[in-house]
Every structure is written in structure tokens, then in C-alpha cells.
Amino acid sequence: LFDLAVRQSATDKTAPRVQQAPVALPTEPPPDAHLRPDGSRVQLDGPAHLLRWTQRGNGTWRKPERFPVDESQLAWIKAEIKRGEAARAAKEEAERLAKEEAERAAAEAAAAEAAAAEAAREEARRKRLQE
């Protein structure tokens, strides 16, 4: 999401560089931060900046980096975040439906097993009464 901002600031010597985020920001990304394919998380910080958290090999998070973005980059980033949120919602819905289906199948199997056990008990009772 921020690659365009990074490329532009790297090639444009007058563009502001990546800034280390102020200490007041959380050291871990919030749950609503957008997960990127590389495992980092990004979140918009006001109207003109993007925050990026990266994870160390031991699982801890680095302090967030703050990238300046212009209006066109901001529009693209917002669209990517919206697309990512839609994909995440669709995945969660599919997982929820699969879980419900598995629970329903387990309940039906348990009911069938209970019915078979009841039928076996009833058959055994009939045999005892016939003797």
C-alpha cells in the first residue's frame, strides 16, 4: 500500500523522508490495521500520513514508520484498504458458514447415533419381553 509513497520519496530529493512515528503511537498495530501480504500492517494516520508496523522474527513489533502521502496516493490506499476489508469480511463469512455446516453435520450425526442406540435398546427390550 505504501510502496508508491516510498518510491516517490526515494526518487524525489525534495519529498519528505520516512519519519519514525512519534512515541505517543502504539508500539503494536491496532486490530483494525490492514494486514499486508508481507505480514506488515498499515493504517492511515490523519489525512496525509500512513503508518506501517513490521514484525521482527521473534514476533515483537517494531515502532511504526510514518510515510507522507499525497491525495492521489491516499485515494489509492483507501481503495486498497477497502478492498482488503471486503476480502477479509468475505473470508470470515465463509469460515463462519463452514463452521456452522460442520456443527450442523456433527449434531445430525449425534442425533442419528442416539436414534440408533435407542432403536437397539428398544429391540433388546422386545427380545427380553418375548422370552
Tab-separated table of C-alpha atoms in Angstrom:
chain	number	residue	atom	x	y	z
A	1	LEU	CA	0.000	0.000	0.000
A	2	PHE	CA	2.757	2.406	0.748
A	3	ASP	CA	5.182	1.313	-1.989
A	4	LEU	CA	4.200	4.248	-4.193
A	5	ALA	CA	4.866	6.728	-1.380
A	6	VAL	CA	8.215	5.129	-0.627
A	7	ARG	CA	9.271	5.083	-4.282
A	8	GLN	CA	8.306	8.710	-4.766
A	9	SER	CA	10.117	9.923	-1.661
A	10	ALA	CA	13.191	7.873	-2.616
A	11	THR	CA	13.411	9.421	-6.088
A	12	ASP	CA	12.294	12.949	-5.211
A	13	LYS	CA	15.028	14.575	-3.117
A	14	THR	CA	12.643	17.359	-2.029
A	15	ALA	CA	9.971	14.959	-0.807
A	16	PRO	CA	9.896	14.334	2.935
A	17	ARG	CA	11.598	11.144	4.016
A	18	VAL	CA	10.104	8.311	6.034
A	19	GLN	CA	9.766	9.501	9.589
A	20	GLN	CA	9.898	7.457	12.739
A	21	ALA	CA	6.471	7.791	14.309
A	22	PRO	CA	6.138	9.854	17.482
A	23	VAL	CA	6.429	7.976	20.756
A	24	ALA	CA	2.715	8.514	21.530
A	25	LEU	CA	1.688	5.951	18.886
A	26	PRO	CA	1.107	2.349	19.961
A	27	THR	CA	4.070	0.040	19.520
A	28	GLU	CA	1.767	-2.729	18.281
A	29	PRO	CA	-0.649	-2.270	15.396
A	30	PRO	CA	-4.314	-1.901	16.328
A	31	PRO	CA	-6.622	-4.808	15.401
A	32	ASP	CA	-8.215	-2.783	12.604
A	33	ALA	CA	-4.859	-2.087	10.883
A	34	HIS	CA	-4.768	-3.507	7.362
A	35	LEU	CA	-2.711	-6.711	7.037
A	36	ARG	CA	-0.420	-6.694	4.012
A	37	PRO	CA	0.778	-9.840	2.187
A	38	ASP	CA	4.287	-9.405	3.632
A	39	GLY	CA	2.919	-9.572	7.190
A	40	SER	CA	3.245	-5.881	7.966
A	41	ARG	CA	0.232	-3.826	8.990
A	42	VAL	CA	-0.698	-0.343	7.803
A	43	GLN	CA	-3.158	2.275	8.949
A	44	LEU	CA	-3.925	5.819	7.865
A	45	ASP	CA	-2.733	8.480	10.277
A	46	GLY	CA	-4.660	11.624	9.585
A	47	PRO	CA	-5.239	12.997	6.115
A	48	ALA	CA	-1.660	12.890	4.861
A	49	HIS	CA	0.255	10.040	6.508
A	50	LEU	CA	0.377	6.273	6.563
A	51	LEU	CA	1.692	4.233	9.492
A	52	ARG	CA	3.390	0.883	8.915
A	53	TRP	CA	4.255	-1.697	11.563
A	54	THR	CA	6.633	-4.551	10.763
A	55	GLN	CA	7.179	-7.636	12.855
A	56	ARG	CA	10.555	-8.944	13.973
A	57	GLY	CA	11.475	-12.613	13.641
A	58	ASN	CA	10.784	-13.176	17.341
A	59	GLY	CA	7.206	-11.909	16.959
A	60	THR	CA	7.586	-8.463	18.529
A	61	TRP	CA	6.620	-5.344	16.607
A	62	ARG	CA	8.939	-2.527	15.585
A	63	LYS	CA	7.917	1.080	16.188
A	64	PRO	CA	5.652	2.287	13.385
A	65	GLU	CA	7.102	4.181	10.440
A	66	ARG	CA	5.235	7.222	9.181
A	67	PHE	CA	5.036	7.834	5.429
A	68	PRO	CA	3.755	11.056	3.867
A	69	VAL	CA	1.150	10.536	1.129
A	70	ASP	CA	-0.444	12.908	-1.359
A	71	GLU	CA	-4.121	12.946	-2.371
A	72	SER	CA	-3.812	10.513	-5.281
A	73	GLN	CA	-1.841	8.051	-3.156
A	74	LEU	CA	-4.337	8.481	-0.345
A	75	ALA	CA	-7.255	7.650	-2.663
A	76	TRP	CA	-5.439	4.534	-3.901
A	77	ILE	CA	-4.538	3.457	-0.347
A	78	LYS	CA	-8.135	3.910	0.831
A	79	ALA	CA	-9.375	1.806	-2.086
A	80	GLU	CA	-6.834	-0.932	-1.263
A	81	ILE	CA	-7.809	-0.902	2.400
A	82	LYS	CA	-11.499	-1.095	1.475
A	83	ARG	CA	-10.775	-3.985	-0.896
A	84	GLY	CA	-8.775	-5.758	1.822
A	85	GLU	CA	-11.569	-5.268	4.349
A	86	ALA	CA	-14.111	-6.669	1.884
A	87	ALA	CA	-11.904	-9.698	1.239
A	88	ARG	CA	-11.397	-10.232	4.970
A	89	ALA	CA	-15.160	-9.970	5.588
A	90	ALA	CA	-15.858	-12.482	2.810
A	91	LYS	CA	-13.270	-14.875	4.259
A	92	GLU	CA	-14.730	-14.537	7.755
A	93	GLU	CA	-18.231	-15.167	6.400
A	94	ALA	CA	-17.051	-18.277	4.530
A	95	GLU	CA	-15.331	-19.547	7.694
A	96	ARG	CA	-18.474	-18.874	9.734
A	97	LEU	CA	-20.640	-20.766	7.243
A	98	ALA	CA	-18.196	-23.689	7.153
A	99	LYS	CA	-18.175	-23.822	10.959
A	100	GLU	CA	-21.987	-23.758	11.082
A	101	GLU	CA	-22.152	-26.549	8.495
A	102	ALA	CA	-19.661	-28.653	10.462
A	103	GLU	CA	-21.632	-28.079	13.670
A	104	ARG	CA	-24.880	-28.976	11.907
A	105	ALA	CA	-23.337	-32.176	10.480
A	106	ALA	CA	-21.987	-33.103	13.929
A	107	ALA	CA	-25.400	-32.505	15.513
A	108	GLU	CA	-27.112	-34.619	12.832
A	109	ALA	CA	-24.557	-37.417	13.322
A	110	ALA	CA	-25.073	-37.297	17.095
A	111	ALA	CA	-28.857	-37.391	16.646
A	112	ALA	CA	-28.582	-40.339	14.240
A	113	GLU	CA	-26.288	-42.149	16.671
A	114	ALA	CA	-28.691	-41.502	19.547
A	115	ALA	CA	-31.617	-42.747	17.451
A	116	ALA	CA	-29.696	-45.906	16.521
A	117	ALA	CA	-28.795	-46.519	20.186
A	118	GLU	CA	-32.446	-46.014	21.200
A	119	ALA	CA	-33.580	-48.420	18.482
A	120	ALA	CA	-31.042	-51.007	19.690
A	121	ARG	CA	-32.256	-50.629	23.296
A	122	GLU	CA	-35.864	-50.950	22.164
A	123	GLU	CA	-35.024	-54.094	20.171
A	124	ALA	CA	-33.214	-55.594	23.160
A	125	ARG	CA	-36.217	-54.810	25.385
A	126	ARG	CA	-38.587	-56.502	22.912
A	127	LYS	CA	-36.428	-59.618	22.865
A	128	ARG	CA	-36.386	-59.768	26.664
A	129	LEU	CA	-40.200	-59.445	26.764
A	130	GLN	CA	-40.630	-62.246	24.206
A	131	GLU	CA	-38.564	-64.701	26.274
